[in-house]
PDB file of C-alpha atoms in Angstrom:
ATOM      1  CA  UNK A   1      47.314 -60.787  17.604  1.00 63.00           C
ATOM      2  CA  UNK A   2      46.068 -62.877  20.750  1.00 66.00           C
ATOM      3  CA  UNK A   3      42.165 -62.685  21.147  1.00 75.00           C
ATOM      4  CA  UNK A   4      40.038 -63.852  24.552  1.00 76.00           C
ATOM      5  CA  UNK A   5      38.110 -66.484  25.068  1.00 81.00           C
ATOM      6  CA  UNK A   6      35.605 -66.955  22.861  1.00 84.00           C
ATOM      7  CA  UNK A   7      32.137 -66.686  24.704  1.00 85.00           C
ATOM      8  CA  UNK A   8      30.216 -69.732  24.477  1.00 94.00           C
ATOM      9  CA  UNK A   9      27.261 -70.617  21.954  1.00 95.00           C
ATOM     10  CA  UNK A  10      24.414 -71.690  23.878  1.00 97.00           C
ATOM     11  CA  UNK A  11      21.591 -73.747  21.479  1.00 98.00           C
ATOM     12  CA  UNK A  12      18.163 -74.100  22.976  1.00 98.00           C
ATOM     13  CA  UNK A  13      16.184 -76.904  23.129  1.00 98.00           C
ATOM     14  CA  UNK A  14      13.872 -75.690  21.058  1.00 98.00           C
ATOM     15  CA  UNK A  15      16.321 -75.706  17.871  1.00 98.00           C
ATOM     16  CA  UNK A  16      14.904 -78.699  15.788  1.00 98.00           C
ATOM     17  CA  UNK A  17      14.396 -80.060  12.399  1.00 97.00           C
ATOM     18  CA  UNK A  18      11.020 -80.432  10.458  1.00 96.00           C
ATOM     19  CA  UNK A  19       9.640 -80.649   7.257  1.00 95.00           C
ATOM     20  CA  UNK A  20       6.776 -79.010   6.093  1.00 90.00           C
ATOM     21  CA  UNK A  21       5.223 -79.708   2.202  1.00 87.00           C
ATOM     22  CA  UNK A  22       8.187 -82.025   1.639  1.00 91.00           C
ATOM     23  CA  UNK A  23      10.629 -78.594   2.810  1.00 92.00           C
ATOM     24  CA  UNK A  24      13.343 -79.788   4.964  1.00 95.00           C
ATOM     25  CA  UNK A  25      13.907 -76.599   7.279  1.00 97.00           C
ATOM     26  CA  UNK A  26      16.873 -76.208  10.439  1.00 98.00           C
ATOM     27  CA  UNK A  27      15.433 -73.929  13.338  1.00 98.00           C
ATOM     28  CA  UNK A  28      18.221 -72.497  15.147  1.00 98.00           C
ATOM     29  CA  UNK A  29      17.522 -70.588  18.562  1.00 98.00           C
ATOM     30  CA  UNK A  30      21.090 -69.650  20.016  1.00 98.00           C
ATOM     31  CA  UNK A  31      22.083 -66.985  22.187  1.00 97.00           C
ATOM     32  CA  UNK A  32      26.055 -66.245  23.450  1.00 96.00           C
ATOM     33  CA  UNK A  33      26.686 -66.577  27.072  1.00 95.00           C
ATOM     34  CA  UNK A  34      27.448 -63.143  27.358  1.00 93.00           C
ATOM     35  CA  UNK A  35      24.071 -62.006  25.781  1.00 93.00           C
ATOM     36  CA  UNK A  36      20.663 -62.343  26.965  1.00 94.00           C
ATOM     37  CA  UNK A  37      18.854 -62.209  23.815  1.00 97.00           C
ATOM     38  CA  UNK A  38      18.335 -65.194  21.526  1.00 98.00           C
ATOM     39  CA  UNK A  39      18.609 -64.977  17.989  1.00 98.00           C
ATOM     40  CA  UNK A  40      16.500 -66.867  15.236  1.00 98.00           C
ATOM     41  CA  UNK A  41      17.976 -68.452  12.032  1.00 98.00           C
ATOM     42  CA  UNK A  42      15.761 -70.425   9.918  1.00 97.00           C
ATOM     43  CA  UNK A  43      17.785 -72.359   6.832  1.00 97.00           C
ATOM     44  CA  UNK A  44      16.245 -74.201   4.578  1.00 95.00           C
ATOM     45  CA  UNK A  45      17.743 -77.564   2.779  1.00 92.00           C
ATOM     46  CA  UNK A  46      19.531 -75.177  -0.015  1.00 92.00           C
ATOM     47  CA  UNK A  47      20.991 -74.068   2.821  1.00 94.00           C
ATOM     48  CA  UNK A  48      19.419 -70.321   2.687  1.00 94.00           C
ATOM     49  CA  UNK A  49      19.231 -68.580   5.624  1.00 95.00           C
ATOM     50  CA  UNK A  50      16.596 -66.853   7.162  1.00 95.00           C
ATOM     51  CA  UNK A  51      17.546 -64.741  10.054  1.00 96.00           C
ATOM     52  CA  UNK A  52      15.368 -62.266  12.315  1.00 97.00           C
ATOM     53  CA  UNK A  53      17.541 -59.350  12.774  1.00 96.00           C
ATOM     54  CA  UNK A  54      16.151 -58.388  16.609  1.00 94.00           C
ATOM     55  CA  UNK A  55      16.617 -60.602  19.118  1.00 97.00           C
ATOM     56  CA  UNK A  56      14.367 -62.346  21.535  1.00 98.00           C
ATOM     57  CA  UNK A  57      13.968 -61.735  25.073  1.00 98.00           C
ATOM     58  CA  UNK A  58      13.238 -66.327  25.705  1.00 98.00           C
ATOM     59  CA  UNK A  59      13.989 -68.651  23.076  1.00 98.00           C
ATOM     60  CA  UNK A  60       9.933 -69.458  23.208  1.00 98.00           C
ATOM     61  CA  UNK A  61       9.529 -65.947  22.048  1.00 98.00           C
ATOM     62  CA  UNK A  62      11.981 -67.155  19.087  1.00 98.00           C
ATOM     63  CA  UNK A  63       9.979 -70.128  18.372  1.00 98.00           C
ATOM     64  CA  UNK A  64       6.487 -68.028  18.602  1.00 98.00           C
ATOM     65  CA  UNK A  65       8.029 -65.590  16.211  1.00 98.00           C
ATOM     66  CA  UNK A  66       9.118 -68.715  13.800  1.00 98.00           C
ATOM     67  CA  UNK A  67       5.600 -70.451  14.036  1.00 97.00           C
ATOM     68  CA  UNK A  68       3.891 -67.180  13.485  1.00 97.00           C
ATOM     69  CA  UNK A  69       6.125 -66.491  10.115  1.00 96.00           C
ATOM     70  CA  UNK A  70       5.349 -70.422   9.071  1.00 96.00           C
ATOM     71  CA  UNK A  71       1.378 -69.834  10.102  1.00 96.00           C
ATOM     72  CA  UNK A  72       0.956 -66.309   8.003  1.00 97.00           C
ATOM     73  CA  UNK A  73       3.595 -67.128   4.765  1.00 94.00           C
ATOM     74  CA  UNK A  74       3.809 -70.696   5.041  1.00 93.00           C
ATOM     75  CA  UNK A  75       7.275 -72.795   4.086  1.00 92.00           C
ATOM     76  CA  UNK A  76       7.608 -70.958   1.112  1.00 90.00           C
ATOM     77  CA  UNK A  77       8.249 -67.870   2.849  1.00 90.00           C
ATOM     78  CA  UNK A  78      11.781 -69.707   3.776  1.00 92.00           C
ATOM     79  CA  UNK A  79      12.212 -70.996   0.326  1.00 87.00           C
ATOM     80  CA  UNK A  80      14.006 -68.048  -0.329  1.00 73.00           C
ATOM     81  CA  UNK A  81      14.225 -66.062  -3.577  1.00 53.00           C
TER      82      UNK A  81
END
């Protein structure tokens, strides 16, 4: 079975690192070439994912959406459980 091309991953600058309360947490903000919206994936260092299931019309709507979920919950809210 031959497949296409894949369509290309697309990372936005605003995909980082940080650490919070000595939590180590990877912010991805990535969006296919062939899609508009971006998508939001928060892991922490366990490597437990956190991802938003709708996606984002900017990847600054992604990172509001992230900073909103750190400001109500705090890191622990990606600690997962």
């Amino acid at each position: 079975m031959e497949f296409g091309p894949q369509p290309e991953l697309i990372e936005s600058s605003l995909s980082r690192f940080m650490e919070q309360a000595g939590v180590r947490l990877t912010i991805n903000i990535v969006r296919l070439s062939t899609e508009r919206g971006w998508s939001l994936e928060v892991v922490n260092e366990h490597g437990t994912s956190t991802v938003w299931d709708d996606l984002f019309a900017t990847d600054h709507d992604a990172d509001a959406a992230f900073r909103n979920a750190l400001a109500k919950e705090g890191v622990e809210a990606f600690l997962g459980k």
